[in-house]
């Protein structure tokens, strides 16, 4: 009698195990099918449609663009991406200081552990159905000597592009953040096509974002010379008026005095609209979509002014059809308190709107 019961029990356990394996495989197949659908959904889309996939975005700043992740107070946690997605964002921009993690001689090999760390972060963002932008940030040597270090930027992107070549098209590449200083507009117009050519060798259809010269300032957009490529988005950054958005910023020399208000008066709003119209007119003439890659007001400004300014910039970007990414998630300009795990209101709502 006991032996028969054990036989029945063994059969039941085998049936349960088989059912579990089948269910797991079905879930796995569904996941693969979902990823396949996501890739297929971008096929055939124009770059203007792909720009809409950036939609409402946020930068995860002060993390991977620091000399070492965590050195500036922020380490990217996996759960951030679920939090960001649930709040109504469509995308994340992840600034990265690749230059701190390469060998000092050709081929300027990127440290494997750092590539894997970036991969992990990109994977977590994609798992939460966010469009992801990765860039090259704070390559300080390139600012000082573009003739010497331009080739290094090319080799960095040769590796990054090859590493992510099989990723879905919801991963976008941004060649370089805010070209400026000795990397003049003229030199930038020669360098970025060289990088783009290398990216296209392994990623013929991936969206590539090109920053405007002179710190990505809106007024410099007309100095950007576009190459013939149907997968380009142009990006500018907006921190006007600078004495308001950067008041009390310790890294600016001299530090702008605090106490500057932004009241949302007609002339203030019209100034923003005129600046954005200038960008929009150029974009229409050149048939290219626009990504507002950064905008934000530092926490030393009063909250009421920050909210008014941020909401106005966001609404104006939407009015002109620009995608955008607020600077930034959880540091000095932040909209999320990582200690209390709560959004900073009403600033967060000013960034993303009411969802």
mmCIF file of C-alpha atoms in Angstrom:
data_model
loop_
_atom_site.group_PDB
_atom_site.id
_atom_site.type_symbol
_atom_site.label_atom_id
_atom_site.label_comp_id
_atom_site.label_asym_id
_atom_site.label_seq_id
_atom_site.Cartn_x
_atom_site.Cartn_y
_atom_site.Cartn_z
ATOM 1 C CA UNK A 1 0.000 0.000 0.000
ATOM 2 C CA UNK A 2 2.781 2.438 0.895
ATOM 3 C CA UNK A 3 4.705 1.558 -2.276
ATOM 4 C CA UNK A 4 1.605 2.262 -4.415
ATOM 5 C CA UNK A 5 1.148 5.680 -2.727
ATOM 6 C CA UNK A 6 4.763 6.517 -3.418
ATOM 7 C CA UNK A 7 4.266 5.578 -7.089
ATOM 8 C CA UNK A 8 1.226 7.862 -7.320
ATOM 9 C CA UNK A 9 3.154 10.664 -5.638
ATOM 10 C CA UNK A 10 6.059 10.233 -8.038
ATOM 11 C CA UNK A 11 3.726 10.412 -11.054
ATOM 12 C CA UNK A 12 2.077 13.577 -9.696
ATOM 13 C CA UNK A 13 5.449 15.220 -9.111
ATOM 14 C CA UNK A 14 6.574 14.374 -12.633
ATOM 15 C CA UNK A 15 3.364 15.851 -14.091
ATOM 16 C CA UNK A 16 3.790 19.057 -12.050
ATOM 17 C CA UNK A 17 7.421 19.374 -13.136
ATOM 18 C CA UNK A 18 6.532 18.920 -16.776
ATOM 19 C CA UNK A 19 3.737 21.508 -16.513
ATOM 20 C CA UNK A 20 6.113 24.002 -14.853
ATOM 21 C CA UNK A 21 8.715 23.554 -17.581
ATOM 22 C CA UNK A 22 6.118 24.021 -20.322
ATOM 23 C CA UNK A 23 4.745 27.170 -18.644
ATOM 24 C CA UNK A 24 8.234 28.624 -18.218
ATOM 25 C CA UNK A 25 9.027 27.973 -21.865
ATOM 26 C CA UNK A 26 5.765 29.610 -22.929
ATOM 27 C CA UNK A 27 6.600 32.695 -20.842
ATOM 28 C CA UNK A 28 10.068 32.769 -22.356
ATOM 29 C CA UNK A 29 8.632 32.504 -25.855
ATOM 30 C CA UNK A 30 6.186 35.326 -25.073
ATOM 31 C CA UNK A 31 9.059 37.500 -23.871
ATOM 32 C CA UNK A 32 11.042 36.791 -27.020
ATOM 33 C CA UNK A 33 7.948 37.467 -29.113
ATOM 34 C CA UNK A 34 7.430 40.760 -27.270
ATOM 35 C CA UNK A 35 11.015 41.787 -27.941
ATOM 36 C CA UNK A 36 10.587 40.782 -31.571
ATOM 37 C CA UNK A 37 7.405 42.838 -31.847
ATOM 38 C CA UNK A 38 9.182 45.835 -30.307
ATOM 39 C CA UNK A 39 11.944 45.615 -32.901
ATOM 40 C CA UNK A 40 9.462 45.115 -35.736
ATOM 41 C CA UNK A 41 7.384 48.045 -34.514
ATOM 42 C CA UNK A 42 10.254 50.432 -35.258
ATOM 43 C CA UNK A 43 11.003 49.041 -38.701
ATOM 44 C CA UNK A 44 9.883 51.357 -41.442
ATOM 45 C CA UNK A 45 9.267 54.257 -39.056
ATOM 46 C CA UNK A 46 10.582 57.647 -40.056
ATOM 47 C CA UNK A 47 13.124 59.362 -37.841
ATOM 48 C CA UNK A 48 10.372 61.815 -36.876
ATOM 49 C CA UNK A 49 8.279 58.922 -35.562
ATOM 50 C CA UNK A 50 11.301 57.517 -33.748
ATOM 51 C CA UNK A 51 11.916 60.919 -32.161
ATOM 52 C CA UNK A 52 8.403 60.724 -30.727
ATOM 53 C CA UNK A 53 9.496 57.526 -28.965
ATOM 54 C CA UNK A 54 11.861 59.666 -26.897
ATOM 55 C CA UNK A 55 8.812 61.734 -25.998
ATOM 56 C CA UNK A 56 9.054 62.733 -22.341
ATOM 57 C CA UNK A 57 12.495 61.855 -21.020
ATOM 58 C CA UNK A 58 14.793 62.340 -18.057
ATOM 59 C CA UNK A 59 18.568 62.276 -17.704
ATOM 60 C CA UNK A 60 20.050 59.972 -15.100
ATOM 61 C CA UNK A 61 22.875 62.364 -14.368
ATOM 62 C CA UNK A 62 25.786 62.534 -11.913
ATOM 63 C CA UNK A 63 26.279 58.772 -12.188
ATOM 64 C CA UNK A 64 28.115 57.190 -15.123
ATOM 65 C CA UNK A 65 29.533 60.508 -16.318
ATOM 66 C CA UNK A 66 31.370 60.951 -13.024
ATOM 67 C CA UNK A 67 35.015 59.803 -12.990
ATOM 68 C CA UNK A 68 33.728 56.699 -11.169
ATOM 69 C CA UNK A 69 30.066 55.827 -10.679
ATOM 70 C CA UNK A 70 29.034 57.033 -7.244
ATOM 71 C CA UNK A 71 31.756 59.667 -6.955
ATOM 72 C CA UNK A 72 29.183 62.422 -7.459
ATOM 73 C CA UNK A 73 26.635 60.863 -5.122
ATOM 74 C CA UNK A 74 24.526 58.863 -7.569
ATOM 75 C CA UNK A 75 24.632 55.171 -8.356
ATOM 76 C CA UNK A 76 22.013 53.903 -10.784
ATOM 77 C CA UNK A 77 19.711 51.409 -9.090
ATOM 78 C CA UNK A 78 17.708 48.878 -11.104
ATOM 79 C CA UNK A 79 14.411 49.999 -9.594
ATOM 80 C CA UNK A 80 14.822 53.555 -10.879
ATOM 81 C CA UNK A 81 13.634 52.531 -14.329
ATOM 82 C CA UNK A 82 10.342 51.108 -13.097
ATOM 83 C CA UNK A 83 9.821 54.251 -11.004
ATOM 84 C CA UNK A 84 10.524 56.467 -14.030
ATOM 85 C CA UNK A 85 8.253 54.488 -16.338
ATOM 86 C CA UNK A 86 5.361 54.488 -13.864
ATOM 87 C CA UNK A 87 5.610 58.268 -13.513
ATOM 88 C CA UNK A 88 4.812 58.644 -17.205
ATOM 89 C CA UNK A 89 8.210 59.035 -18.824
ATOM 90 C CA UNK A 90 8.949 57.488 -22.224
ATOM 91 C CA UNK A 91 12.741 57.552 -22.213
ATOM 92 C CA UNK A 92 15.979 57.943 -20.284
ATOM 93 C CA UNK A 93 19.204 59.600 -21.377
ATOM 94 C CA UNK A 94 22.267 58.063 -19.744
ATOM 95 C CA UNK A 95 25.390 60.266 -19.793
ATOM 96 C CA UNK A 96 28.583 58.170 -19.849
ATOM 97 C CA UNK A 97 32.255 59.079 -19.357
ATOM 98 C CA UNK A 98 33.783 56.345 -21.540
ATOM 99 C CA UNK A 99 37.115 58.197 -21.558
ATOM 100 C CA UNK A 100 37.703 57.325 -17.893
ATOM 101 C CA UNK A 101 37.509 53.617 -18.707
ATOM 102 C CA UNK A 102 39.757 53.115 -21.737
ATOM 103 C CA UNK A 103 43.372 52.125 -22.249
ATOM 104 C CA UNK A 104 45.770 54.981 -22.992
ATOM 105 C CA UNK A 105 47.000 53.486 -26.272
ATOM 106 C CA UNK A 106 45.288 52.310 -29.494
ATOM 107 C CA UNK A 107 42.828 50.702 -29.876
ATOM 108 C CA UNK A 108 41.752 52.442 -26.625
ATOM 109 C CA UNK A 109 40.019 49.340 -25.361
ATOM 110 C CA UNK A 110 37.077 49.966 -23.028
ATOM 111 C CA UNK A 111 37.305 48.148 -19.709
ATOM 112 C CA UNK A 112 35.133 45.047 -19.945
ATOM 113 C CA UNK A 113 33.552 45.481 -16.516
ATOM 114 C CA UNK A 114 32.442 49.004 -17.448
ATOM 115 C CA UNK A 115 30.905 47.857 -20.741
ATOM 116 C CA UNK A 116 29.035 45.175 -18.815
ATOM 117 C CA UNK A 117 27.845 47.746 -16.278
ATOM 118 C CA UNK A 118 26.475 49.968 -19.052
ATOM 119 C CA UNK A 119 24.886 46.908 -20.672
ATOM 120 C CA UNK A 120 23.156 46.019 -17.412
ATOM 121 C CA UNK A 121 21.720 49.515 -17.094
ATOM 122 C CA UNK A 122 20.576 49.624 -20.716
ATOM 123 C CA UNK A 123 18.960 46.193 -20.322
ATOM 124 C CA UNK A 124 17.035 47.276 -17.207
ATOM 125 C CA UNK A 125 15.770 50.399 -18.931
ATOM 126 C CA UNK A 126 14.665 48.466 -22.014
ATOM 127 C CA UNK A 127 12.954 45.849 -19.833
ATOM 128 C CA UNK A 128 10.764 48.679 -18.552
ATOM 129 C CA UNK A 129 9.825 49.697 -22.111
ATOM 130 C CA UNK A 130 11.817 52.906 -22.030
ATOM 131 C CA UNK A 131 13.616 54.280 -25.061
ATOM 132 C CA UNK A 132 17.293 54.623 -24.088
ATOM 133 C CA UNK A 133 19.908 57.153 -25.167
ATOM 134 C CA UNK A 134 23.580 56.567 -24.383
ATOM 135 C CA UNK A 135 26.171 59.209 -25.142
ATOM 136 C CA UNK A 136 29.786 60.237 -24.626
ATOM 137 C CA UNK A 137 29.955 62.746 -21.768
ATOM 138 C CA UNK A 138 32.778 64.701 -20.087
ATOM 139 C CA UNK A 139 35.522 63.640 -22.482
ATOM 140 C CA UNK A 140 37.496 66.644 -21.218
ATOM 141 C CA UNK A 141 40.616 65.969 -23.289
ATOM 142 C CA UNK A 142 38.574 66.251 -26.475
ATOM 143 C CA UNK A 143 37.489 69.771 -25.517
ATOM 144 C CA UNK A 144 41.127 70.818 -25.143
ATOM 145 C CA UNK A 145 42.739 69.047 -28.099
ATOM 146 C CA UNK A 146 40.238 67.751 -30.675
ATOM 147 C CA UNK A 147 42.969 67.110 -33.244
ATOM 148 C CA UNK A 148 44.691 64.681 -30.876
ATOM 149 C CA UNK A 149 41.646 63.064 -29.267
ATOM 150 C CA UNK A 150 39.125 63.065 -32.112
ATOM 151 C CA UNK A 151 40.447 59.701 -33.240
ATOM 152 C CA UNK A 152 39.953 58.364 -29.712
ATOM 153 C CA UNK A 153 36.267 59.290 -29.890
ATOM 154 C CA UNK A 154 36.038 57.383 -33.166
ATOM 155 C CA UNK A 155 37.559 54.280 -31.566
ATOM 156 C CA UNK A 156 35.300 54.525 -28.506
ATOM 157 C CA UNK A 157 32.258 54.477 -30.746
ATOM 158 C CA UNK A 158 33.653 51.692 -32.912
ATOM 159 C CA UNK A 159 33.599 49.500 -29.789
ATOM 160 C CA UNK A 160 30.310 50.740 -28.316
ATOM 161 C CA UNK A 161 28.468 50.452 -31.621
ATOM 162 C CA UNK A 162 29.755 46.940 -32.229
ATOM 163 C CA UNK A 163 28.891 45.870 -28.677
ATOM 164 C CA UNK A 164 25.261 47.037 -28.969
ATOM 165 C CA UNK A 165 24.736 46.300 -32.673
ATOM 166 C CA UNK A 166 22.110 43.608 -32.066
ATOM 167 C CA UNK A 167 20.050 45.717 -29.665
ATOM 168 C CA UNK A 168 16.552 46.897 -30.606
ATOM 169 C CA UNK A 169 16.195 50.248 -32.327
ATOM 170 C CA UNK A 170 14.816 51.728 -29.118
ATOM 171 C CA UNK A 171 18.437 52.193 -28.100
ATOM 172 C CA UNK A 172 19.729 55.486 -29.537
ATOM 173 C CA UNK A 173 23.329 56.686 -29.746
ATOM 174 C CA UNK A 174 24.372 60.290 -29.047
ATOM 175 C CA UNK A 175 27.888 60.918 -30.344
ATOM 176 C CA UNK A 176 29.093 63.633 -27.971
ATOM 177 C CA UNK A 177 27.614 65.897 -25.340
ATOM 178 C CA UNK A 178 27.935 69.656 -25.871
ATOM 179 C CA UNK A 179 30.885 70.132 -28.253
ATOM 180 C CA UNK A 180 32.632 73.373 -27.271
ATOM 181 C CA UNK A 181 35.897 75.137 -26.371
ATOM 182 C CA UNK A 182 38.619 74.038 -28.825
ATOM 183 C CA UNK A 183 36.161 71.610 -30.370
ATOM 184 C CA UNK A 184 34.751 74.446 -32.452
ATOM 185 C CA UNK A 185 31.779 74.210 -34.766
ATOM 186 C CA UNK A 186 34.120 73.830 -37.720
ATOM 187 C CA UNK A 187 36.052 70.992 -36.101
ATOM 188 C CA UNK A 188 32.819 69.354 -34.877
ATOM 189 C CA UNK A 189 31.418 69.379 -38.418
ATOM 190 C CA UNK A 190 34.474 67.394 -39.491
ATOM 191 C CA UNK A 191 34.618 65.018 -36.517
ATOM 192 C CA UNK A 192 31.036 63.845 -36.036
ATOM 193 C CA UNK A 193 30.688 62.488 -39.624
ATOM 194 C CA UNK A 194 33.814 60.363 -39.014
ATOM 195 C CA UNK A 195 32.202 58.895 -35.887
ATOM 196 C CA UNK A 196 28.885 58.422 -37.671
ATOM 197 C CA UNK A 197 30.590 56.517 -40.476
ATOM 198 C CA UNK A 198 32.096 54.079 -37.958
ATOM 199 C CA UNK A 199 28.732 53.628 -36.211
ATOM 200 C CA UNK A 200 27.042 52.911 -39.543
ATOM 201 C CA UNK A 201 29.431 50.033 -40.231
ATOM 202 C CA UNK A 202 27.723 47.967 -37.520
ATOM 203 C CA UNK A 203 24.468 49.905 -36.987
ATOM 204 C CA UNK A 204 23.178 50.993 -40.405
ATOM 205 C CA UNK A 205 19.693 51.913 -39.178
ATOM 206 C CA UNK A 206 20.184 53.035 -35.588
ATOM 207 C CA UNK A 207 19.120 56.539 -34.593
ATOM 208 C CA UNK A 208 22.139 58.755 -33.958
ATOM 209 C CA UNK A 209 21.808 62.084 -32.158
ATOM 210 C CA UNK A 210 24.037 65.009 -33.100
ATOM 211 C CA UNK A 211 24.529 67.876 -30.635
ATOM 212 C CA UNK A 212 24.658 71.493 -31.723
ATOM 213 C CA UNK A 213 28.064 73.241 -31.270
ATOM 214 C CA UNK A 214 28.907 75.777 -28.541
ATOM 215 C CA UNK A 215 27.654 73.722 -25.572
ATOM 216 C CA UNK A 216 24.608 72.651 -27.620
ATOM 217 C CA UNK A 217 23.343 76.222 -27.390
ATOM 218 C CA UNK A 218 20.195 76.931 -29.367
ATOM 219 C CA UNK A 219 21.786 79.950 -31.089
ATOM 220 C CA UNK A 220 24.536 77.788 -32.645
ATOM 221 C CA UNK A 221 22.220 75.444 -34.491
ATOM 222 C CA UNK A 222 22.729 77.190 -37.819
ATOM 223 C CA UNK A 223 26.459 76.390 -37.652
ATOM 224 C CA UNK A 224 25.795 72.638 -37.633
ATOM 225 C CA UNK A 225 26.365 71.133 -41.088
ATOM 226 C CA UNK A 226 24.288 68.006 -41.640
ATOM 227 C CA UNK A 227 25.399 64.973 -43.619
ATOM 228 C CA UNK A 228 22.996 62.973 -45.734
ATOM 229 C CA UNK A 229 21.651 60.426 -43.237
ATOM 230 C CA UNK A 230 17.995 59.585 -42.684
ATOM 231 C CA UNK A 231 18.484 58.403 -39.097
ATOM 232 C CA UNK A 232 19.778 61.615 -37.514
ATOM 233 C CA UNK A 233 18.164 63.633 -34.722
ATOM 234 C CA UNK A 234 19.622 67.030 -33.779
ATOM 235 C CA UNK A 235 19.869 67.991 -30.110
ATOM 236 C CA UNK A 236 20.180 71.282 -28.274
ATOM 237 C CA UNK A 237 20.211 72.128 -24.557
ATOM 238 C CA UNK A 238 18.361 74.965 -22.873
ATOM 239 C CA UNK A 239 19.358 76.785 -19.687
ATOM 240 C CA UNK A 240 18.214 80.333 -20.445
ATOM 241 C CA UNK A 241 18.424 82.654 -18.613
ATOM 242 C CA UNK A 242 21.640 81.151 -17.263
ATOM 243 C CA UNK A 243 21.802 83.434 -14.223
ATOM 244 C CA UNK A 244 18.461 81.954 -13.156
ATOM 245 C CA UNK A 245 18.964 78.255 -14.004
ATOM 246 C CA UNK A 246 22.493 78.109 -12.574
ATOM 247 C CA UNK A 247 22.220 80.434 -9.600
ATOM 248 C CA UNK A 248 24.365 79.148 -6.766
ATOM 249 C CA UNK A 249 25.967 76.475 -8.981
ATOM 250 C CA UNK A 250 29.282 75.686 -7.307
ATOM 251 C CA UNK A 251 30.984 74.472 -10.503
ATOM 252 C CA UNK A 252 30.435 77.795 -12.318
ATOM 253 C CA UNK A 253 33.194 80.403 -11.921
ATOM 254 C CA UNK A 254 32.254 82.882 -10.611
ATOM 255 C CA UNK A 255 29.253 81.333 -8.868
ATOM 256 C CA UNK A 256 26.065 83.126 -10.046
ATOM 257 C CA UNK A 257 24.330 84.836 -7.103
ATOM 258 C CA UNK A 258 21.170 83.287 -5.689
ATOM 259 C CA UNK A 259 17.803 85.008 -5.376
ATOM 260 C CA UNK A 260 17.046 85.327 -9.099
ATOM 261 C CA UNK A 261 13.358 84.697 -9.766
ATOM 262 C CA UNK A 262 11.484 83.669 -12.888
ATOM 263 C CA UNK A 263 7.878 84.832 -12.742
ATOM 264 C CA UNK A 264 6.459 83.586 -16.028
ATOM 265 C CA UNK A 265 5.646 87.065 -17.301
ATOM 266 C CA UNK A 266 4.717 87.419 -20.969
ATOM 267 C CA UNK A 267 8.125 88.730 -22.001
ATOM 268 C CA UNK A 268 9.848 85.829 -20.228
ATOM 269 C CA UNK A 269 7.624 83.240 -21.895
ATOM 270 C CA UNK A 270 7.978 84.904 -25.295
ATOM 271 C CA UNK A 271 11.751 84.821 -24.988
ATOM 272 C CA UNK A 272 11.658 81.032 -24.654
ATOM 273 C CA UNK A 273 9.206 80.717 -27.539
ATOM 274 C CA UNK A 274 11.367 82.882 -29.783
ATOM 275 C CA UNK A 275 14.432 80.778 -29.011
ATOM 276 C CA UNK A 276 12.561 77.553 -29.720
ATOM 277 C CA UNK A 277 11.050 78.996 -32.896
ATOM 278 C CA UNK A 278 14.553 79.758 -34.136
ATOM 279 C CA UNK A 279 15.477 76.097 -33.645
ATOM 280 C CA UNK A 280 12.222 74.902 -35.199
ATOM 281 C CA UNK A 281 12.604 77.057 -38.311
ATOM 282 C CA UNK A 282 16.100 75.668 -38.908
ATOM 283 C CA UNK A 283 14.876 72.104 -38.341
ATOM 284 C CA UNK A 284 12.035 72.507 -40.838
ATOM 285 C CA UNK A 285 14.409 73.932 -43.424
ATOM 286 C CA UNK A 286 16.731 70.952 -42.922
ATOM 287 C CA UNK A 287 13.957 68.355 -42.499
ATOM 288 C CA UNK A 288 15.309 66.959 -39.237
ATOM 289 C CA UNK A 289 13.637 66.261 -35.854
ATOM 290 C CA UNK A 290 14.737 68.005 -32.661
ATOM 291 C CA UNK A 291 15.539 66.566 -29.249
ATOM 292 C CA UNK A 292 15.826 68.965 -26.298
ATOM 293 C CA UNK A 293 18.475 66.883 -24.576
ATOM 294 C CA UNK A 294 18.797 68.918 -21.379
ATOM 295 C CA UNK A 295 16.934 71.633 -19.519
ATOM 296 C CA UNK A 296 16.565 72.344 -15.819
ATOM 297 C CA UNK A 297 16.971 74.842 -13.000
ATOM 298 C CA UNK A 298 19.338 74.199 -10.094
ATOM 299 C CA UNK A 299 17.904 73.577 -6.626
ATOM 300 C CA UNK A 300 19.326 76.875 -5.263
ATOM 301 C CA UNK A 301 16.520 78.684 -7.143
ATOM 302 C CA UNK A 302 13.170 79.025 -5.343
ATOM 303 C CA UNK A 303 10.716 76.213 -6.042
ATOM 304 C CA UNK A 304 7.933 78.417 -7.413
ATOM 305 C CA UNK A 305 10.244 79.892 -10.043
ATOM 306 C CA UNK A 306 11.664 76.479 -10.927
ATOM 307 C CA UNK A 307 8.200 75.041 -11.429
ATOM 308 C CA UNK A 308 7.021 77.940 -13.616
ATOM 309 C CA UNK A 309 10.156 77.911 -15.763
ATOM 310 C CA UNK A 310 10.266 74.124 -16.132
ATOM 311 C CA UNK A 311 6.605 73.823 -17.043
ATOM 312 C CA UNK A 312 6.938 76.623 -19.598
ATOM 313 C CA UNK A 313 9.974 75.045 -21.253
ATOM 314 C CA UNK A 314 8.308 71.635 -21.332
ATOM 315 C CA UNK A 315 5.061 72.960 -22.814
ATOM 316 C CA UNK A 316 6.949 75.024 -25.381
ATOM 317 C CA UNK A 317 8.970 71.967 -26.437
ATOM 318 C CA UNK A 318 5.741 70.030 -26.872
ATOM 319 C CA UNK A 319 4.209 72.913 -28.818
ATOM 320 C CA UNK A 320 7.072 72.796 -31.330
ATOM 321 C CA UNK A 321 7.101 68.989 -31.520
ATOM 322 C CA UNK A 322 10.463 68.506 -29.788
ATOM 323 C CA UNK A 323 11.157 65.424 -27.713
ATOM 324 C CA UNK A 324 12.912 66.217 -24.440
ATOM 325 C CA UNK A 325 14.905 64.957 -21.462
ATOM 326 C CA UNK A 326 14.949 66.925 -18.211
ATOM 327 C CA UNK A 327 18.257 67.432 -16.398
ATOM 328 C CA UNK A 328 18.083 65.476 -14.177
ATOM 329 C CA UNK A 329 16.615 62.625 -12.103
ATOM 330 C CA UNK A 330 17.929 62.690 -8.528
ATOM 331 C CA UNK A 331 20.831 65.093 -7.908
ATOM 332 C CA UNK A 332 21.167 68.904 -7.816
ATOM 333 C CA UNK A 333 18.531 69.610 -10.457
ATOM 334 C CA UNK A 334 16.581 66.508 -9.456
ATOM 335 C CA UNK A 335 12.886 65.694 -9.418
ATOM 336 C CA UNK A 336 13.167 62.511 -7.344
ATOM 337 C CA UNK A 337 14.350 62.107 -3.738
ATOM 338 C CA UNK A 338 16.174 58.784 -3.672
ATOM 339 C CA UNK A 339 16.328 58.788 0.121
ATOM 340 C CA UNK A 340 12.584 59.090 0.742
ATOM 341 C CA UNK A 341 11.851 57.339 -2.590
ATOM 342 C CA UNK A 342 9.331 60.039 -3.499
ATOM 343 C CA UNK A 343 8.933 62.458 -6.373
ATOM 344 C CA UNK A 344 9.685 66.092 -5.627
ATOM 345 C CA UNK A 345 6.455 67.918 -6.273
ATOM 346 C CA UNK A 346 5.254 70.054 -7.918
ATOM 347 C CA UNK A 347 8.493 70.030 -9.942
ATOM 348 C CA UNK A 348 8.082 66.474 -11.206
ATOM 349 C CA UNK A 349 4.629 67.288 -12.536
ATOM 350 C CA UNK A 350 6.054 70.388 -14.235
ATOM 351 C CA UNK A 351 8.473 68.093 -16.095
ATOM 352 C CA UNK A 352 6.175 65.262 -17.152
ATOM 353 C CA UNK A 353 2.721 66.864 -16.972
ATOM 354 C CA UNK A 354 -0.406 65.328 -15.529
ATOM 355 C CA UNK A 355 -0.764 61.710 -16.612
#
